[in-house]
PDB file of C-alpha atoms in Angstrom:
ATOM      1  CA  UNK A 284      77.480-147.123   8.880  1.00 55.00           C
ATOM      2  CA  UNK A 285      77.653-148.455  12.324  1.00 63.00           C
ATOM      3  CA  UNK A 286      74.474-149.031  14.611  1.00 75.00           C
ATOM      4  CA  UNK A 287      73.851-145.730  16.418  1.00 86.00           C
ATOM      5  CA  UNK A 288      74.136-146.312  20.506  1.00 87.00           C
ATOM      6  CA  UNK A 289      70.895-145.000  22.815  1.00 90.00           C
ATOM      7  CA  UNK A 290      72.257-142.643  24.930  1.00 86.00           C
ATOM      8  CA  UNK A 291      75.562-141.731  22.723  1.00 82.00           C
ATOM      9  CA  UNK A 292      76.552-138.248  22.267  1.00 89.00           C
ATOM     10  CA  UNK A 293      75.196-136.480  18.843  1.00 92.00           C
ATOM     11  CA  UNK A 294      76.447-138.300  16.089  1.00 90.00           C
ATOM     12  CA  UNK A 295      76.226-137.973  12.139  1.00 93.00           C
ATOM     13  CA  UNK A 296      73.166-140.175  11.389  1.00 92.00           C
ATOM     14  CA  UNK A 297      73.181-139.806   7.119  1.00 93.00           C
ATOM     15  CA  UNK A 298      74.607-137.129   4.832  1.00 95.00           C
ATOM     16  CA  UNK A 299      72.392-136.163   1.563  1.00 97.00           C
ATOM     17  CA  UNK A 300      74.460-134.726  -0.980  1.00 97.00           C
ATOM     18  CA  UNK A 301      73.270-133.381  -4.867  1.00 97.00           C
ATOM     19  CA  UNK A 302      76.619-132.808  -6.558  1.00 96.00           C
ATOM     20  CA  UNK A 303      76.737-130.151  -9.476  1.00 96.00           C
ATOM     21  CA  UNK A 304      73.751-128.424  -9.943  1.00 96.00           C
ATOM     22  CA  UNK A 305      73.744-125.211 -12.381  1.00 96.00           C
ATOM     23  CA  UNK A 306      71.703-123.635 -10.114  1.00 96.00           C
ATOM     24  CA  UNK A 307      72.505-125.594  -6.684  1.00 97.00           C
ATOM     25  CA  UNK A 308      69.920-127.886  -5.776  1.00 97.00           C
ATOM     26  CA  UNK A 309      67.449-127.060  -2.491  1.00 98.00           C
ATOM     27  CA  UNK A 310      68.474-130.069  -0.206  1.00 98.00           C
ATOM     28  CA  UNK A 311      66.582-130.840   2.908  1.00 98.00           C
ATOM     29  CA  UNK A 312      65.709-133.643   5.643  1.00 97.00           C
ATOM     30  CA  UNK A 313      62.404-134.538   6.716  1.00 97.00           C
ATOM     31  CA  UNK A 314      62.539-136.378   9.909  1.00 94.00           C
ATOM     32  CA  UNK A 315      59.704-136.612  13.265  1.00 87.00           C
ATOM     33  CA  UNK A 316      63.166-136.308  15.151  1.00 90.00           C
ATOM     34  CA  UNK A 317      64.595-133.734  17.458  1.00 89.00           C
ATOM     35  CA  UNK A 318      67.910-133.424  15.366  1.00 93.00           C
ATOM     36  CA  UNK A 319      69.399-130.854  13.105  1.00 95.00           C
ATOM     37  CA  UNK A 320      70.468-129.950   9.293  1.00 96.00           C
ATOM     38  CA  UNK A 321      74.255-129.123   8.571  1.00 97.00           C
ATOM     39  CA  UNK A 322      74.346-127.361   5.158  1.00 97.00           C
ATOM     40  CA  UNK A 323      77.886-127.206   2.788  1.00 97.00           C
ATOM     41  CA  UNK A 324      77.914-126.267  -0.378  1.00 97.00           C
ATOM     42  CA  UNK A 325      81.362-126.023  -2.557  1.00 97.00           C
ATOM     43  CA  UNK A 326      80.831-124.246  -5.722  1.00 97.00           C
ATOM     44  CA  UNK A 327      82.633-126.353  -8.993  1.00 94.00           C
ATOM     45  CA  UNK A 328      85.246-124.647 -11.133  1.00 94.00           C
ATOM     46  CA  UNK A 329      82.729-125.559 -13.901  1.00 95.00           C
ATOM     47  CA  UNK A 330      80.146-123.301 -12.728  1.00 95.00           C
ATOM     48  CA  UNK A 331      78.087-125.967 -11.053  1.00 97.00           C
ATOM     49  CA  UNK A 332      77.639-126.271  -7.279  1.00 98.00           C
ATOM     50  CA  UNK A 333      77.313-129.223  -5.017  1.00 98.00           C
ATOM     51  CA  UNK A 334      75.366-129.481  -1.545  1.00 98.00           C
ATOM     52  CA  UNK A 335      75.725-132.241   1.176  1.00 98.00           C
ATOM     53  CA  UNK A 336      73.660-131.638   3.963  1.00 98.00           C
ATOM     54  CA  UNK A 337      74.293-133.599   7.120  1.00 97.00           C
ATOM     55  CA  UNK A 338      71.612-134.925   9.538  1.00 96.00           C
ATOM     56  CA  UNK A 339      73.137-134.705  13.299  1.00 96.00           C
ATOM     57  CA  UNK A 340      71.092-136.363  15.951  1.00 95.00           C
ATOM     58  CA  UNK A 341      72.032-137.829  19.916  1.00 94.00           C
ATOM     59  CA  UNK A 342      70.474-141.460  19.195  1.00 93.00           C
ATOM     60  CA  UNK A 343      67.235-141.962  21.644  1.00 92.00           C
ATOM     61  CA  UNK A 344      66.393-146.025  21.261  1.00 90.00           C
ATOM     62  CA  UNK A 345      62.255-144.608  20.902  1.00 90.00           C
ATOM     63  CA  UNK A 346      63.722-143.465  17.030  1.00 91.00           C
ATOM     64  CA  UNK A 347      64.409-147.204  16.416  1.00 90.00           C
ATOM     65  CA  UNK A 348      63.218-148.177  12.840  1.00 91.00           C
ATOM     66  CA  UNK A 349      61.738-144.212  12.028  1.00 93.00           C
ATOM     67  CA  UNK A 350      62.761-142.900   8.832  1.00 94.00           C
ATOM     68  CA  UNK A 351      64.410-140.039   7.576  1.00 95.00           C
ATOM     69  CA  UNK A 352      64.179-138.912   4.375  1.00 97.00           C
ATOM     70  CA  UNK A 353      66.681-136.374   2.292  1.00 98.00           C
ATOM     71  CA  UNK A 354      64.510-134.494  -0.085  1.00 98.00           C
ATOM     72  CA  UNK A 355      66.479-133.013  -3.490  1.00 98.00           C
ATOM     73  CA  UNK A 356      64.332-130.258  -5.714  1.00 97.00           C
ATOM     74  CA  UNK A 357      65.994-128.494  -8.949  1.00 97.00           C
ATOM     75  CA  UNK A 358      64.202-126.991 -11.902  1.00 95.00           C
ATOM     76  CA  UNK A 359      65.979-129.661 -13.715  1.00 94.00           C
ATOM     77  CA  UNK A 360      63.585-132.329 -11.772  1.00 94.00           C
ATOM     78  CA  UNK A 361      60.109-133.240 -13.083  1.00 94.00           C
ATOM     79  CA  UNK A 362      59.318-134.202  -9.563  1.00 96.00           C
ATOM     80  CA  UNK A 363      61.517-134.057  -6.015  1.00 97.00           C
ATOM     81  CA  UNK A 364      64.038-136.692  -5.714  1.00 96.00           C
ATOM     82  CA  UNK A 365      63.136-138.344  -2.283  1.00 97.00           C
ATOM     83  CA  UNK A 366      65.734-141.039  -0.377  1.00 96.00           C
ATOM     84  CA  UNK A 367      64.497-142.848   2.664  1.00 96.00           C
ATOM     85  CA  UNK A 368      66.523-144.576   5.478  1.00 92.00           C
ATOM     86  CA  UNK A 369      65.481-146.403   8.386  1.00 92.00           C
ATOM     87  CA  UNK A 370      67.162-145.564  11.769  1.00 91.00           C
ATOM     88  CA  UNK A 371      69.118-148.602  13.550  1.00 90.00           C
ATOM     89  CA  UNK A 372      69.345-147.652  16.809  1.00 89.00           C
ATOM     90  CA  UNK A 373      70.526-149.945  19.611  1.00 86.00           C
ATOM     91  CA  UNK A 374      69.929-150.463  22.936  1.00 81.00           C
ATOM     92  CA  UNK A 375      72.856-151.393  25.644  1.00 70.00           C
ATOM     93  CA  UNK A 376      69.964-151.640  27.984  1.00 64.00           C
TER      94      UNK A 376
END
């Protein structure tokens, strides 16, 4: 995606999404930022269930390089799937 702008309005920073999970996955964001969490889920005709979670956030030039990571947990998973991304963030200083 494009470089977020300091000082733009709230903007979709990254979307997480686990697609058909029998049950649906527990989908989250970790992130030392003052944004929020928009949950969807859209259940399958095959019984299974996807999430997408969307991480919405008014870009502050301070975030630039901090991470965000979407966190995934099923029973299926040994462990919780984990995804990082580093914020771009730029300045029109």
């Amino acid at each position: 995606p494009a470089a977020l702008l300091d000082g733009g309005d709230e903007a979709l920073v990254a979307t997480c999404i686990a697609e058909r999970g029998r049950p649906a996955a527990e989908v989250f964001w970790e992130a030392e930022l003052y944004g929020r969490s928009e949950r969807q889920s859209q259940d399958e005709l095959n019984g299974t269930t996807t999430v997408r979670v969307n991480y919405m956030w008014k870009p502050q030039s301070y975030a630039q390089g901090r991470m965000l990571t979407c966190v995934v947990r099923h029973p299926t998973l040994q462990t919780e799937f984990r995804t990082r991304y580093k914020l771009n963030v730029q300045c029109e200083c």
